[in-house]
Amino acid sequence: MKKTILVTGGGGGIGSEVVRLLFHRGANVIFTYNHSLEAAEALYNELSVKSDKDKWIKCFQCDLADAKSLRKIVSENKDVFSMIDVIVNNAGMISDDPQFLIMANMNNWWKVLNNNIACVVNPLRAIVPFMIRKKRG
């Protein structure tokens, strides 16, 4: 059975390579991005020309740390999000400062940590109910 896979943070870096790999291996792929509009559009354009009725790619701009925004996108696109079999939680943020972990003030450190937790928990809370209903995923 062909899988439909959600890759969060799929617009650039490791996420875009995961999107490419899964798509070229035959999966239907949905990916999200937040700030990397140009890279996400380029990736979507690169892969969409190779799509057909049996293999497709979709992308959505979303701040996954904002649960309300994510629920709105999922609600408006239930036909797509209800098909997800696998979630690859790749989205997150990190400081560009290599000393961030030991030198950052604790408010900034907690902001990064809370964002990264929300980027995992919010998609799970939005998508897993579909998986439970269809008894797979």
Tab-separated table of C-alpha atoms in Angstrom:
chain	number	residue	atom	x	y	z
A	1	MET	CA	0.000	0.000	0.000
A	2	LYS	CA	1.330	3.426	-0.975
A	3	LYS	CA	2.027	5.659	2.021
A	4	THR	CA	1.172	9.307	2.449
A	5	ILE	CA	3.838	10.966	4.554
A	6	LEU	CA	3.908	14.360	6.276
A	7	VAL	CA	7.368	15.917	6.648
A	8	THR	CA	7.364	18.947	8.917
A	9	GLY	CA	10.042	21.516	8.186
A	10	GLY	CA	10.404	20.098	4.701
A	11	GLY	CA	11.196	23.356	2.940
A	12	GLY	CA	14.951	23.273	3.373
A	13	GLY	CA	17.988	21.551	4.797
A	14	ILE	CA	17.578	17.979	6.008
A	15	GLY	CA	13.792	18.224	5.612
A	16	SER	CA	13.942	18.910	1.874
A	17	GLU	CA	16.244	15.930	1.367
A	18	VAL	CA	13.816	13.725	3.315
A	19	VAL	CA	10.972	15.001	1.101
A	20	ARG	CA	12.948	14.205	-2.068
A	21	LEU	CA	13.938	10.734	-0.865
A	22	LEU	CA	10.405	9.758	0.158
A	23	PHE	CA	8.887	11.137	-3.045
A	24	HIS	CA	11.435	9.352	-5.267
A	25	ARG	CA	10.771	6.130	-3.368
A	26	GLY	CA	7.100	6.360	-4.357
A	27	ALA	CA	5.348	7.997	-1.394
A	28	ASN	CA	2.800	10.758	-1.594
A	29	VAL	CA	4.408	13.584	0.362
A	30	ILE	CA	2.962	16.546	2.212
A	31	PHE	CA	5.498	18.953	3.630
A	32	THR	CA	5.311	22.071	5.727
A	33	TYR	CA	7.579	25.077	5.902
A	34	ASN	CA	7.477	28.300	7.856
A	35	HIS	CA	10.065	30.850	6.714
A	36	SER	CA	11.716	29.159	3.723
A	37	LEU	CA	9.206	30.226	1.057
A	38	GLU	CA	11.639	30.342	-1.893
A	39	ALA	CA	13.246	26.992	-1.062
A	40	ALA	CA	9.843	25.375	-0.457
A	41	GLU	CA	8.456	26.665	-3.757
A	42	ALA	CA	11.551	25.450	-5.616
A	43	LEU	CA	11.242	21.997	-4.034
A	44	TYR	CA	7.522	21.821	-4.784
A	45	ASN	CA	8.103	22.886	-8.413
A	46	GLU	CA	10.952	20.389	-8.818
A	47	LEU	CA	8.848	17.453	-7.624
A	48	SER	CA	5.388	18.439	-8.855
A	49	VAL	CA	6.465	18.057	-12.494
A	50	LYS	CA	7.114	14.380	-11.638
A	51	SER	CA	3.697	13.961	-9.990
A	52	ASP	CA	0.779	12.083	-11.461
A	53	LYS	CA	-2.519	10.652	-10.233
A	54	ASP	CA	-0.662	7.888	-8.369
A	55	LYS	CA	2.103	9.976	-6.779
A	56	TRP	CA	1.744	13.569	-5.639
A	57	ILE	CA	3.317	16.303	-3.535
A	58	LYS	CA	1.642	19.057	-1.494
A	59	CYS	CA	3.122	21.832	0.614
A	60	PHE	CA	1.692	24.175	3.227
A	61	GLN	CA	3.130	27.231	4.932
A	62	CYS	CA	2.512	26.993	8.657
A	63	ASP	CA	4.012	27.944	12.002
A	64	LEU	CA	3.680	24.555	13.677
A	65	ALA	CA	4.261	26.111	17.093
A	66	ASP	CA	0.917	27.909	16.626
A	67	ALA	CA	-1.669	25.179	17.258
A	68	LYS	CA	-4.598	27.361	16.151
A	69	SER	CA	-2.976	28.121	12.782
A	70	LEU	CA	-2.195	24.444	12.224
A	71	ARG	CA	-5.742	23.344	13.123
A	72	LYS	CA	-7.096	25.870	10.596
A	73	ILE	CA	-4.920	24.502	7.782
A	74	VAL	CA	-5.797	20.905	8.645
A	75	SER	CA	-9.508	21.763	8.845
A	76	GLU	CA	-9.438	23.509	5.454
A	77	ASN	CA	-7.569	20.565	3.875
A	78	LYS	CA	-9.056	17.513	5.605
A	79	ASP	CA	-9.081	15.551	2.358
A	80	VAL	CA	-5.267	15.719	2.277
A	81	PHE	CA	-4.399	15.573	5.987
A	82	SER	CA	-6.770	12.672	6.686
A	83	MET	CA	-4.710	10.496	4.308
A	84	ILE	CA	-1.459	10.723	6.310
A	85	ASP	CA	0.059	7.389	7.333
A	86	VAL	CA	3.426	8.590	8.658
A	87	ILE	CA	4.639	11.809	10.281
A	88	VAL	CA	8.296	12.810	10.077
A	89	ASN	CA	8.727	15.499	12.738
A	90	ASN	CA	11.635	17.532	11.387
A	91	ALA	CA	10.555	21.129	12.052
A	92	GLY	CA	12.219	23.172	14.728
A	93	MET	CA	14.432	26.115	15.385
A	94	ILE	CA	17.916	26.631	16.676
A	95	SER	CA	20.057	29.644	17.305
A	96	ASP	CA	22.831	30.466	14.841
A	97	ASP	CA	25.102	31.119	17.814
A	98	PRO	CA	27.281	28.046	18.475
A	99	GLN	CA	27.500	29.073	22.131
A	100	PHE	CA	23.710	29.302	22.477
A	101	LEU	CA	23.275	26.292	24.734
A	102	ILE	CA	25.717	27.490	27.378
A	103	MET	CA	25.632	31.274	26.915
A	104	ALA	CA	22.002	32.152	26.133
A	105	ASN	CA	19.835	33.709	28.777
A	106	MET	CA	17.307	31.223	30.039
A	107	ASN	CA	14.301	33.033	28.523
A	108	ASN	CA	15.733	32.547	25.025
A	109	TRP	CA	16.723	28.967	25.792
A	110	TRP	CA	13.206	28.119	26.979
A	111	LYS	CA	11.697	29.864	23.932
A	112	VAL	CA	13.667	27.561	21.597
A	113	LEU	CA	12.860	24.470	23.644
A	114	ASN	CA	9.134	25.268	23.886
A	115	ASN	CA	8.968	26.003	20.151
A	116	ASN	CA	10.639	22.706	19.296
A	117	ILE	CA	8.309	20.737	21.560
A	118	ALA	CA	5.266	22.483	20.081
A	119	CYS	CA	6.487	21.684	16.541
A	120	VAL	CA	6.265	17.984	17.435
A	121	VAL	CA	3.189	17.930	19.658
A	122	ASN	CA	0.894	20.166	17.591
A	123	PRO	CA	1.103	18.119	14.361
A	124	LEU	CA	0.596	14.904	16.331
A	125	ARG	CA	-2.491	16.314	18.029
A	126	ALA	CA	-3.889	17.477	14.671
A	127	ILE	CA	-3.146	14.333	12.621
A	128	VAL	CA	-3.284	11.324	14.972
A	129	PRO	CA	-7.098	11.501	15.356
A	130	PHE	CA	-7.371	10.768	11.599
A	131	MET	CA	-5.025	7.806	12.036
A	132	ILE	CA	-7.063	6.471	14.946
A	133	ARG	CA	-10.294	6.725	12.942
A	134	LYS	CA	-8.865	4.827	9.978
A	135	LYS	CA	-7.047	2.379	12.290
A	136	ARG	CA	-3.683	2.826	10.659
A	137	GLY	CA	-0.772	5.188	10.667
